[in-house]
Amino acid sequence: MNTTANYHPPPSSQPPFSDSDLDSDSDSENFQVGSDLSNSIFKTYLEFSSSSSSITAVDLSKIQSFLTSSSSGALSCLICLERIRPSDPTWSCSSLCFALFHLLCIQSWARQSSDLSAARAAARLPITAETAAKQATWNCPKCRSSYSKSEIPRCYLCFCGKLRDPPSDNPWILPHSCGEICNRPLPNNCGHFCLLLCHPGPCPSCPKSVKARCFCGSVEDFRRCGFKNFSCNKLCKKRLDCNKHNCSEICHPGTCPPCRARETYRCRCGKKEEEKDCCDRDYRCENECKKLLNCGKHVCERGCHGGDCGECPLQGNRTCPCGKRIYEGMPCDGVAPVCGATCNKLLNCGFHRCPERCHKGPCVETCRTMVKKACRCGGLKKEVPCYQDLSCERKCLRMRDCGRHACKRRCCDGDCPPCSEVCDKRLRCKNHKCPAPCHRGACAPCPIMVTISCACGETHFEVPCGTEMDHKPPKCRKLCKITPLCRHASTSKPHRCHYGACPPCRAPCEEEYLCGHKCNLRCHGPRTPPNPEFTLKPKKKKSNHQTECTPGTPCPPCPELVWRPCVGEHFGAERMMVCSNTTRFSCDNLCGNLLPCGNHYCTKTCHPLETQPSSSGHQKRSESCEVCNLPCQKVRMPKCSHPCPLPCHPGECPPCKVLMKRSCHCGAMVHAFECIHYNNLSEKDQVAARSCGGPCHRKLPNCKHLCPEICHVDKCPAPDKCSKKVTVRCKCQTLKKEWICQDVQAAYRDAGNDPKDIPKNQFGLGLLPCNSDCNRKIQEVESALQLRKPKVLEKKEPENEKHGPKRRKRRDRIQEGKQVSRFQEFVATMKRLLLFIVIVAALIAVTYYGYKGLLQLSDWMNEVEMQRAKRRRSRF
């Protein structure tokens, strides 16, 4: 990438630089010396080329890069990869690359390369070692340009080659230069000479102005001598080779292309016509000529051709097929007979002759004569037909020229081909591998040149691959054009062009957190990445300074201290915490928040409550507290005795829909009312609603009659004025008479009795006095009752026993059979006692003898163990 042509210098008034851009005095002196050398070297050349600045920049880029590298100490030898100092003898390639090498390095390289080339030539070609040494060549380590052995450098010369051992102590002369005008012939053999001071690299194009014509010669103009060949961008119009058409290309260098005009042309024999390009107008068709020859008997067997066909080839003297016998005066249409002798023509092998008799046509293609042949490597000899090649299966074990790999070719003749493997050794740059074929000796140095440049690309130089880590980046006096990516881009101080990434911003961050605080650290916003085209990885330097925050990372969590409430937001339970610490804590108080029911409070220990904004703007608490499982205990309005069927809930209870059963005032019927409907009635309406509308069915308190009034509330009116008729009887109930109820009540009161105390079945009984008829009737009744009584018999008990149930009789029999004597009971008791004694004695005996047997078993096991121990001791 070349940015010289697109570069625009900054204005003369430069803003103040940051502290990181202050350089040391030595660096500024080196830069000033380098700029003075550039001005002095290019002064004469620029006087002639002031009119074409863009072409001049391209011509001088190589020299300018060398000057930059020299001023910054970035010159390195490709062979040893060491730095080239101003006092070191050097040699530069004059063919293509113009690379600079240490004189001792290139001499050693050239000798090794030429010796290796001579050895290869002597081994492969049939020449002597002296001839091979004289004809040996060596190549430039970078561009691989070939030099003869006589061109091996023997002394230290300046770049232009006029001065031997140029001085190195003059700071105003370019190192390894004589300081005089170069005066080397310029390229393209224009006849002029280089006007620069002695310089490295190729000489620029000739800056002198000459009068020149374009490629087609139609336009004449004044041009720089080095670029005098130009195109006028018009049609060439030169006469083409056909002398019929003109060139239709734009003005171009070199010869004009073939004519491509399309026309119809005949072939050479004139039998076929085709449309061809003008350049292909002379062509031959695929048909034979077949024109009648002069003899008039044969036709021409040649292909398409122009001119005469010639005479018949069969006229004159003719011979037999083998050529031994000659026939004179034979007509051309006659057939020459065979002679009968041996053919004896030389076969294709070149050693043997045809053994057949004289015959027509070609001889056999394969010579079948048995000969003794040897294979190419000489390891096998055998008789085979002459036409057959002999080769063995033995692999060649000779080492190839590289000295690392064997030939391994089957039946090799000793001239082993060069090694086809890739060298693939790690080069001294340690970045690449050798891509050349496998070879002897040291590998060629890495030809890649690495460009080290500042960010803007104005100041750059090339160094050999592998040495980029040992060179400092170039110093550039231009202002850095990279805009910072952090939030302080508008207020940051400008700085000079630099190597790598821009220096970090030193302003405080002051970015506001979501909490409202500001970041107090140094700016750690994103940094502009370095330009990868001009940036290389520099050496790592250990720094003891620890940055507060890595650039390009977000702000760390807010470190401010704030008071935070507990998760339950209780008053007086706040704690001092870091603002970014979002952990929540719980105090030991009860939650105390109103439950969703709105009637009770949470009894849990302090726990988190999630809040959600409602449509009214207040904070609505979620149901994270305990769930209220109590029944609803609210008093319903209007009041009723029924509890609310819902669990504890907020707001008013729903209307009571319970059906209430209320009897009418007289108790004759039952009414069913909804509780909410009944309780909403007034007291008067409730009385009217409960009335059945019929007669009162309540009994009067003083008699057995019902209330004659319509169903009413409270007590029945005038209970002592009952007008119902009552049958009044005497004590024997013989006499009866109907009285009014109120008279009956008055009679009871007169007799000193309360009507309420009289049983209802005796109401009105005994109020009439008995007469004689009553006494006679009583006696008759008593006598009739006496006759109705049954007779008592004495012998009814056996009958009852006889006719008793069967189960009872069976149970009585069993009880009679179970009656035993006292002796039998005593015998049974003694048997039980004896059985118990026997069982106890058996248990005692088993326990005693079992314990004794265990002791004997233990003693026996101890003896066995002692015997085993003795045996073990006897073995050892």
Tab-separated table of N, CA, C and O in Angstrom, residues 528-609:
chain	number	residue	atom	x	y	z
A	528	THR	N	-9.342	2.631	19.397
A	528	THR	CA	-9.276	2.351	17.968
A	528	THR	C	-8.257	1.245	17.728
A	528	THR	O	-7.106	1.347	18.178
A	529	PRO	N	-8.632	0.151	17.049
A	529	PRO	CA	-7.660	-0.923	16.802
A	529	PRO	C	-6.570	-0.441	15.863
A	529	PRO	O	-6.805	0.406	14.992
A	530	PRO	N	-5.352	-0.955	16.001
A	530	PRO	CA	-4.271	-0.542	15.103
A	530	PRO	C	-4.500	-1.054	13.690
A	530	PRO	O	-5.181	-2.061	13.471
A	531	ASN	N	-3.933	-0.328	12.742
A	531	ASN	CA	-4.042	-0.721	11.330
A	531	ASN	C	-3.224	-1.981	11.111
A	531	ASN	O	-2.007	-1.980	11.273
A	532	PRO	N	-3.856	-3.114	10.753
A	532	PRO	CA	-3.093	-4.369	10.639
A	532	PRO	C	-2.098	-4.349	9.486
A	532	PRO	O	-1.162	-5.137	9.468
A	533	GLU	N	-2.249	-3.458	8.510
A	533	GLU	CA	-1.356	-3.450	7.365
A	533	GLU	C	0.012	-2.891	7.718
A	533	GLU	O	1.003	-3.225	7.107
A	534	PHE	N	0.067	-2.027	8.708
A	534	PHE	CA	1.328	-1.397	9.075
A	534	PHE	C	1.762	-1.742	10.490
A	534	PHE	O	2.726	-1.204	10.977
A	535	THR	N	1.031	-2.597	11.181
A	535	THR	CA	1.318	-2.853	12.579
A	535	THR	C	1.885	-4.245	12.749
A	535	THR	O	1.374	-5.197	12.190
A	536	LEU	N	2.943	-4.348	13.525
A	536	LEU	CA	3.521	-5.626	13.902
A	536	LEU	C	3.533	-5.728	15.404
A	536	LEU	O	3.465	-4.725	16.115
A	537	LYS	N	3.611	-6.933	15.870
A	537	LYS	CA	3.586	-7.146	17.311
A	537	LYS	C	4.914	-6.698	17.919
A	537	LYS	O	5.957	-7.267	17.624
A	538	PRO	N	4.909	-5.688	18.766
A	538	PRO	CA	6.171	-5.234	19.362
A	538	PRO	C	6.593	-6.153	20.494
A	538	PRO	O	5.880	-7.067	20.888
A	539	LYS	N	7.804	-5.876	20.991
A	539	LYS	CA	8.300	-6.672	22.104
A	539	LYS	C	7.474	-6.394	23.348
A	539	LYS	O	7.029	-5.280	23.594
A	540	LYS	N	7.271	-7.459	24.110
A	540	LYS	CA	6.519	-7.302	25.330
A	540	LYS	C	7.429	-6.708	26.402
A	540	LYS	O	8.525	-7.190	26.640
A	541	LYS	N	6.942	-5.671	27.032
A	541	LYS	CA	7.682	-5.023	28.104
A	541	LYS	C	6.913	-5.195	29.398
A	541	LYS	O	5.714	-4.948	29.456
A	542	LYS	N	7.634	-5.635	30.404
A	542	LYS	CA	7.006	-5.823	31.694
A	542	LYS	C	6.819	-4.461	32.351
A	542	LYS	O	7.759	-3.689	32.481
A	543	SER	N	5.605	-4.191	32.725
A	543	SER	CA	5.309	-2.918	33.386
A	543	SER	C	4.729	-3.218	34.754
A	543	SER	O	3.849	-4.054	34.908
A	544	ASN	N	5.258	-2.493	35.745
A	544	ASN	CA	4.765	-2.671	37.104
A	544	ASN	C	3.484	-1.900	37.361
A	544	ASN	O	2.824	-2.098	38.365
A	545	HIS	N	3.141	-1.004	36.438
A	545	HIS	CA	1.946	-0.196	36.617
A	545	HIS	C	0.704	-1.026	36.322
A	545	HIS	O	0.596	-1.632	35.271
A	546	GLN	N	-0.186	-1.049	37.261
A	546	GLN	CA	-1.425	-1.794	37.090
A	546	GLN	C	-2.542	-0.826	36.757
A	546	GLN	O	-2.831	0.093	37.523
A	547	THR	N	-3.145	-1.018	35.602
A	547	THR	CA	-4.220	-0.127	35.182
A	547	THR	C	-5.472	-0.391	36.014
A	547	THR	O	-5.711	-1.506	36.491
A	548	GLU	N	-6.236	0.666	36.185
A	548	GLU	CA	-7.451	0.537	36.964
A	548	GLU	C	-8.488	-0.324	36.253
A	548	GLU	O	-9.216	-1.083	36.867
A	549	CYS	N	-8.560	-0.165	34.941
A	549	CYS	CA	-9.559	-0.891	34.173
A	549	CYS	C	-9.034	-1.122	32.773
A	549	CYS	O	-8.315	-0.278	32.232
A	550	THR	N	-9.350	-2.241	32.186
A	550	THR	CA	-8.883	-2.564	30.844
A	550	THR	C	-9.628	-1.717	29.826
A	550	THR	O	-10.863	-1.604	29.895
A	551	PRO	N	-8.906	-1.095	28.864
A	551	PRO	CA	-9.611	-0.297	27.845
A	551	PRO	C	-10.533	-1.168	27.019
A	551	PRO	O	-10.255	-2.324	26.741
A	552	GLY	N	-11.641	-0.555	26.628
A	552	GLY	CA	-12.614	-1.268	25.815
A	552	GLY	C	-13.590	-2.100	26.606
A	552	GLY	O	-14.386	-2.829	26.038
A	553	THR	N	-13.535	-2.010	27.945
A	553	THR	CA	-14.459	-2.775	28.776
A	553	THR	C	-15.497	-1.829	29.377
A	553	THR	O	-15.246	-0.632	29.526
A	554	PRO	N	-16.674	-2.322	29.711
A	554	PRO	CA	-17.678	-1.451	30.330
A	554	PRO	C	-17.255	-1.022	31.721
A	554	PRO	O	-16.316	-1.565	32.313
A	555	CYS	N	-17.936	-0.011	32.213
A	555	CYS	CA	-17.613	0.510	33.551
A	555	CYS	C	-17.833	-0.581	34.590
A	555	CYS	O	-18.755	-1.396	34.477
A	556	PRO	N	-16.973	-0.626	35.610
A	556	PRO	CA	-17.180	-1.607	36.680
A	556	PRO	C	-18.441	-1.270	37.465
A	556	PRO	O	-19.004	-0.180	37.330
A	557	PRO	N	-18.902	-2.187	38.277
A	557	PRO	CA	-20.094	-1.887	39.082
A	557	PRO	C	-19.888	-0.661	39.959
A	557	PRO	O	-18.774	-0.333	40.363
A	558	CYS	N	-20.974	0.030	40.229
A	558	CYS	CA	-20.916	1.282	40.998
A	558	CYS	C	-20.386	0.997	42.395
A	558	CYS	O	-20.943	0.169	43.123
A	559	PRO	N	-19.305	1.708	42.822
A	559	PRO	CA	-18.720	1.416	44.145
A	559	PRO	C	-19.242	2.329	45.254
A	559	PRO	O	-18.745	2.263	46.377
A	560	GLU	N	-20.217	3.202	44.992
A	560	GLU	CA	-20.703	4.128	46.005
A	560	GLU	C	-21.449	3.364	47.100
A	560	GLU	O	-22.047	2.315	46.853
A	561	LEU	N	-21.425	3.955	48.347
A	561	LEU	CA	-22.109	3.364	49.490
A	561	LEU	C	-23.468	4.028	49.649
A	561	LEU	O	-23.575	5.267	49.657
A	562	VAL	N	-24.491	3.244	49.770
A	562	VAL	CA	-25.856	3.747	49.924
A	562	VAL	C	-26.550	2.945	51.018
A	562	VAL	O	-26.115	1.845	51.379
A	563	TRP	N	-27.622	3.549	51.584
A	563	TRP	CA	-28.448	2.855	52.573
A	563	TRP	C	-29.482	2.013	51.842
A	563	TRP	O	-30.200	2.510	50.970
A	564	ARG	N	-29.575	0.757	52.215
A	564	ARG	CA	-30.514	-0.151	51.580
A	564	ARG	C	-31.487	-0.701	52.622
A	564	ARG	O	-31.068	-1.119	53.715
A	565	PRO	N	-32.808	-0.698	52.341
A	565	PRO	CA	-33.762	-1.303	53.284
A	565	PRO	C	-33.734	-2.821	53.162
A	565	PRO	O	-33.183	-3.394	52.232
A	566	CYS	N	-34.349	-3.462	54.161
A	566	CYS	CA	-34.446	-4.925	54.107
A	566	CYS	C	-35.466	-5.318	53.040
A	566	CYS	O	-36.136	-4.479	52.439
A	567	VAL	N	-35.575	-6.619	52.807
A	567	VAL	CA	-36.478	-7.088	51.762
A	567	VAL	C	-37.926	-6.799	52.105
A	567	VAL	O	-38.771	-6.654	51.227
A	568	GLY	N	-38.214	-6.666	53.399
A	568	GLY	CA	-39.576	-6.345	53.796
A	568	GLY	C	-39.839	-4.872	53.933
A	568	GLY	O	-40.959	-4.472	54.269
A	569	GLU	N	-38.768	-4.026	53.714
A	569	GLU	CA	-38.878	-2.575	53.774
A	569	GLU	C	-39.417	-2.117	55.127
A	569	GLU	O	-40.318	-1.277	55.233
A	570	HIS	N	-38.846	-2.683	56.195
A	570	HIS	CA	-39.243	-2.279	57.541
A	570	HIS	C	-38.502	-1.013	57.952
A	570	HIS	O	-37.326	-0.829	57.598
A	571	PHE	N	-39.148	-0.213	58.684
A	571	PHE	CA	-38.572	1.052	59.135
A	571	PHE	C	-37.520	0.774	60.208
A	571	PHE	O	-37.745	0.003	61.136
A	572	GLY	N	-36.317	1.394	60.048
A	572	GLY	CA	-35.243	1.232	61.017
A	572	GLY	C	-34.369	0.024	60.789
A	572	GLY	O	-33.456	-0.221	61.582
A	573	ALA	N	-34.587	-0.736	59.719
A	573	ALA	CA	-33.774	-1.928	59.451
A	573	ALA	C	-32.826	-1.717	58.277
A	573	ALA	O	-32.362	-2.674	57.676
A	574	GLU	N	-32.497	-0.475	57.880
A	574	GLU	CA	-31.627	-0.197	56.751
A	574	GLU	C	-30.179	-0.547	57.088
A	574	GLU	O	-29.771	-0.528	58.245
A	575	ARG	N	-29.396	-0.865	56.028
A	575	ARG	CA	-27.964	-1.173	56.149
A	575	ARG	C	-27.182	-0.401	55.098
A	575	ARG	O	-27.695	-0.103	54.023
A	576	MET	N	-25.905	-0.094	55.409
A	576	MET	CA	-25.016	0.568	54.455
A	576	MET	C	-24.402	-0.496	53.543
A	576	MET	O	-23.732	-1.415	53.999
A	577	MET	N	-24.608	-0.378	52.204
A	577	MET	CA	-24.133	-1.365	51.230
A	577	MET	C	-23.576	-0.658	50.006
A	577	MET	O	-23.856	0.538	49.775
A	578	VAL	N	-22.758	-1.406	49.223
A	578	VAL	CA	-22.249	-0.884	47.950
A	578	VAL	C	-23.420	-0.779	46.975
A	578	VAL	O	-24.275	-1.663	46.908
A	579	CYS	N	-23.418	0.296	46.193
A	579	CYS	CA	-24.565	0.564	45.315
A	579	CYS	C	-24.778	-0.568	44.318
A	579	CYS	O	-25.915	-0.914	43.999
A	580	SER	N	-23.696	-1.133	43.809
A	580	SER	CA	-23.833	-2.178	42.791
A	580	SER	C	-24.170	-3.538	43.375
A	580	SER	O	-24.472	-4.467	42.635
A	581	ASN	N	-24.099	-3.660	44.702
A	581	ASN	CA	-24.407	-4.928	45.346
A	581	ASN	C	-25.920	-5.071	45.435
A	581	ASN	O	-26.586	-4.372	46.206
A	582	THR	N	-26.477	-5.915	44.624
A	582	THR	CA	-27.930	-6.069	44.562
A	582	THR	C	-28.444	-7.176	45.476
A	582	THR	O	-29.628	-7.510	45.402
A	583	THR	N	-27.568	-7.733	46.314
A	583	THR	CA	-28.043	-8.768	47.236
A	583	THR	C	-28.986	-8.141	48.259
A	583	THR	O	-28.761	-7.030	48.742
A	584	ARG	N	-30.034	-8.827	48.604
A	584	ARG	CA	-31.037	-8.332	49.532
A	584	ARG	C	-30.939	-9.126	50.828
A	584	ARG	O	-30.623	-10.314	50.819
A	585	PHE	N	-31.226	-8.463	51.919
A	585	PHE	CA	-31.097	-9.106	53.232
A	585	PHE	C	-32.447	-9.055	53.938
A	585	PHE	O	-33.333	-8.249	53.603
A	586	SER	N	-32.578	-9.916	54.921
A	586	SER	CA	-33.812	-10.025	55.692
A	586	SER	C	-33.515	-9.713	57.144
A	586	SER	O	-32.526	-10.189	57.711
A	587	CYS	N	-34.358	-8.882	57.733
A	587	CYS	CA	-34.211	-8.594	59.172
A	587	CYS	C	-34.979	-9.660	59.960
A	587	CYS	O	-35.631	-10.536	59.393
A	588	ASP	N	-34.909	-9.557	61.295
A	588	ASP	CA	-35.540	-10.571	62.148
A	588	ASP	C	-36.957	-10.199	62.555
A	588	ASP	O	-37.567	-10.887	63.377
A	589	ASN	N	-37.508	-9.122	62.021
A	589	ASN	CA	-38.863	-8.709	62.375
A	589	ASN	C	-39.877	-9.532	61.589
A	589	ASN	O	-39.561	-10.157	60.582
A	590	LEU	N	-41.106	-9.462	62.104
A	590	LEU	CA	-42.185	-10.085	61.363
A	590	LEU	C	-42.514	-9.238	60.145
A	590	LEU	O	-42.293	-8.028	60.133
A	591	CYS	N	-43.082	-9.892	59.151
A	591	CYS	CA	-43.384	-9.176	57.910
A	591	CYS	C	-44.375	-8.046	58.162
A	591	CYS	O	-44.089	-6.880	57.885
A	592	GLY	N	-45.548	-8.359	58.740
A	592	GLY	CA	-46.499	-7.325	59.133
A	592	GLY	C	-47.228	-6.661	57.991
A	592	GLY	O	-47.962	-5.692	58.217
A	593	ASN	N	-47.031	-7.126	56.776
A	593	ASN	CA	-47.736	-6.520	55.654
A	593	ASN	C	-49.155	-7.066	55.571
A	593	ASN	O	-49.421	-8.214	55.909
A	594	LEU	N	-50.042	-6.217	55.141
A	594	LEU	CA	-51.433	-6.600	55.008
A	594	LEU	C	-51.567	-7.672	53.929
A	594	LEU	O	-51.035	-7.531	52.826
A	595	LEU	N	-52.251	-8.752	54.269
A	595	LEU	CA	-52.430	-9.836	53.311
A	595	LEU	C	-53.393	-9.408	52.215
A	595	LEU	O	-54.115	-8.406	52.351
A	596	PRO	N	-53.438	-10.154	51.131
A	596	PRO	CA	-54.366	-9.790	50.040
A	596	PRO	C	-55.819	-9.758	50.468
A	596	PRO	O	-56.623	-9.085	49.832
A	597	CYS	N	-56.141	-10.486	51.545
A	597	CYS	CA	-57.533	-10.456	51.986
A	597	CYS	C	-57.922	-9.092	52.518
A	597	CYS	O	-59.104	-8.730	52.547
A	598	GLY	N	-56.930	-8.303	52.974
A	598	GLY	CA	-57.218	-6.978	53.501
A	598	GLY	C	-57.716	-6.969	54.921
A	598	GLY	O	-58.070	-5.896	55.445
A	599	ASN	N	-57.727	-8.123	55.591
A	599	ASN	CA	-58.270	-8.204	56.952
A	599	ASN	C	-57.236	-8.641	57.965
A	599	ASN	O	-57.363	-8.308	59.142
A	600	HIS	N	-56.207	-9.382	57.531
A	600	HIS	CA	-55.199	-9.928	58.444
A	600	HIS	C	-53.811	-9.503	57.990
A	600	HIS	O	-53.636	-9.013	56.860
A	601	TYR	N	-52.804	-9.751	58.815
A	601	TYR	CA	-51.427	-9.343	58.552
A	601	TYR	C	-50.534	-10.580	58.508
A	601	TYR	O	-50.791	-11.581	59.190
A	602	CYS	N	-49.445	-10.490	57.653
A	602	CYS	CA	-48.531	-11.627	57.470
A	602	CYS	C	-47.737	-11.860	58.738
A	602	CYS	O	-47.168	-10.915	59.321
A	603	THR	N	-47.659	-13.111	59.173
A	603	THR	CA	-46.939	-13.462	60.402
A	603	THR	C	-45.600	-14.135	60.114
A	603	THR	O	-44.968	-14.657	61.029
A	604	LYS	N	-45.160	-14.153	58.845
A	604	LYS	CA	-43.856	-14.732	58.519
A	604	LYS	C	-42.737	-13.801	58.952
A	604	LYS	O	-42.940	-12.601	59.171
A	605	THR	N	-41.482	-14.385	58.977
A	605	THR	CA	-40.303	-13.546	59.182
A	605	THR	C	-40.062	-12.710	57.930
A	605	THR	O	-40.447	-13.099	56.830
A	606	CYS	N	-39.415	-11.581	58.078
A	606	CYS	CA	-39.189	-10.621	56.983
A	606	CYS	C	-38.753	-11.343	55.704
A	606	CYS	O	-37.783	-12.082	55.680
A	607	HIS	N	-39.514	-11.134	54.641
A	607	HIS	CA	-39.245	-11.804	53.370
A	607	HIS	C	-39.448	-10.807	52.247
A	607	HIS	O	-40.103	-9.760	52.410
A	608	PRO	N	-38.892	-11.104	51.012
A	608	PRO	CA	-38.996	-10.136	49.902
A	608	PRO	C	-40.419	-10.024	49.394
A	608	PRO	O	-41.178	-10.979	49.372
A	609	LEU	N	-40.748	-8.808	49.003
A	609	LEU	CA	-42.049	-8.513	48.417
A	609	LEU	C	-41.818	-7.899	47.055
A	609	LEU	O	-41.147	-6.870	46.939
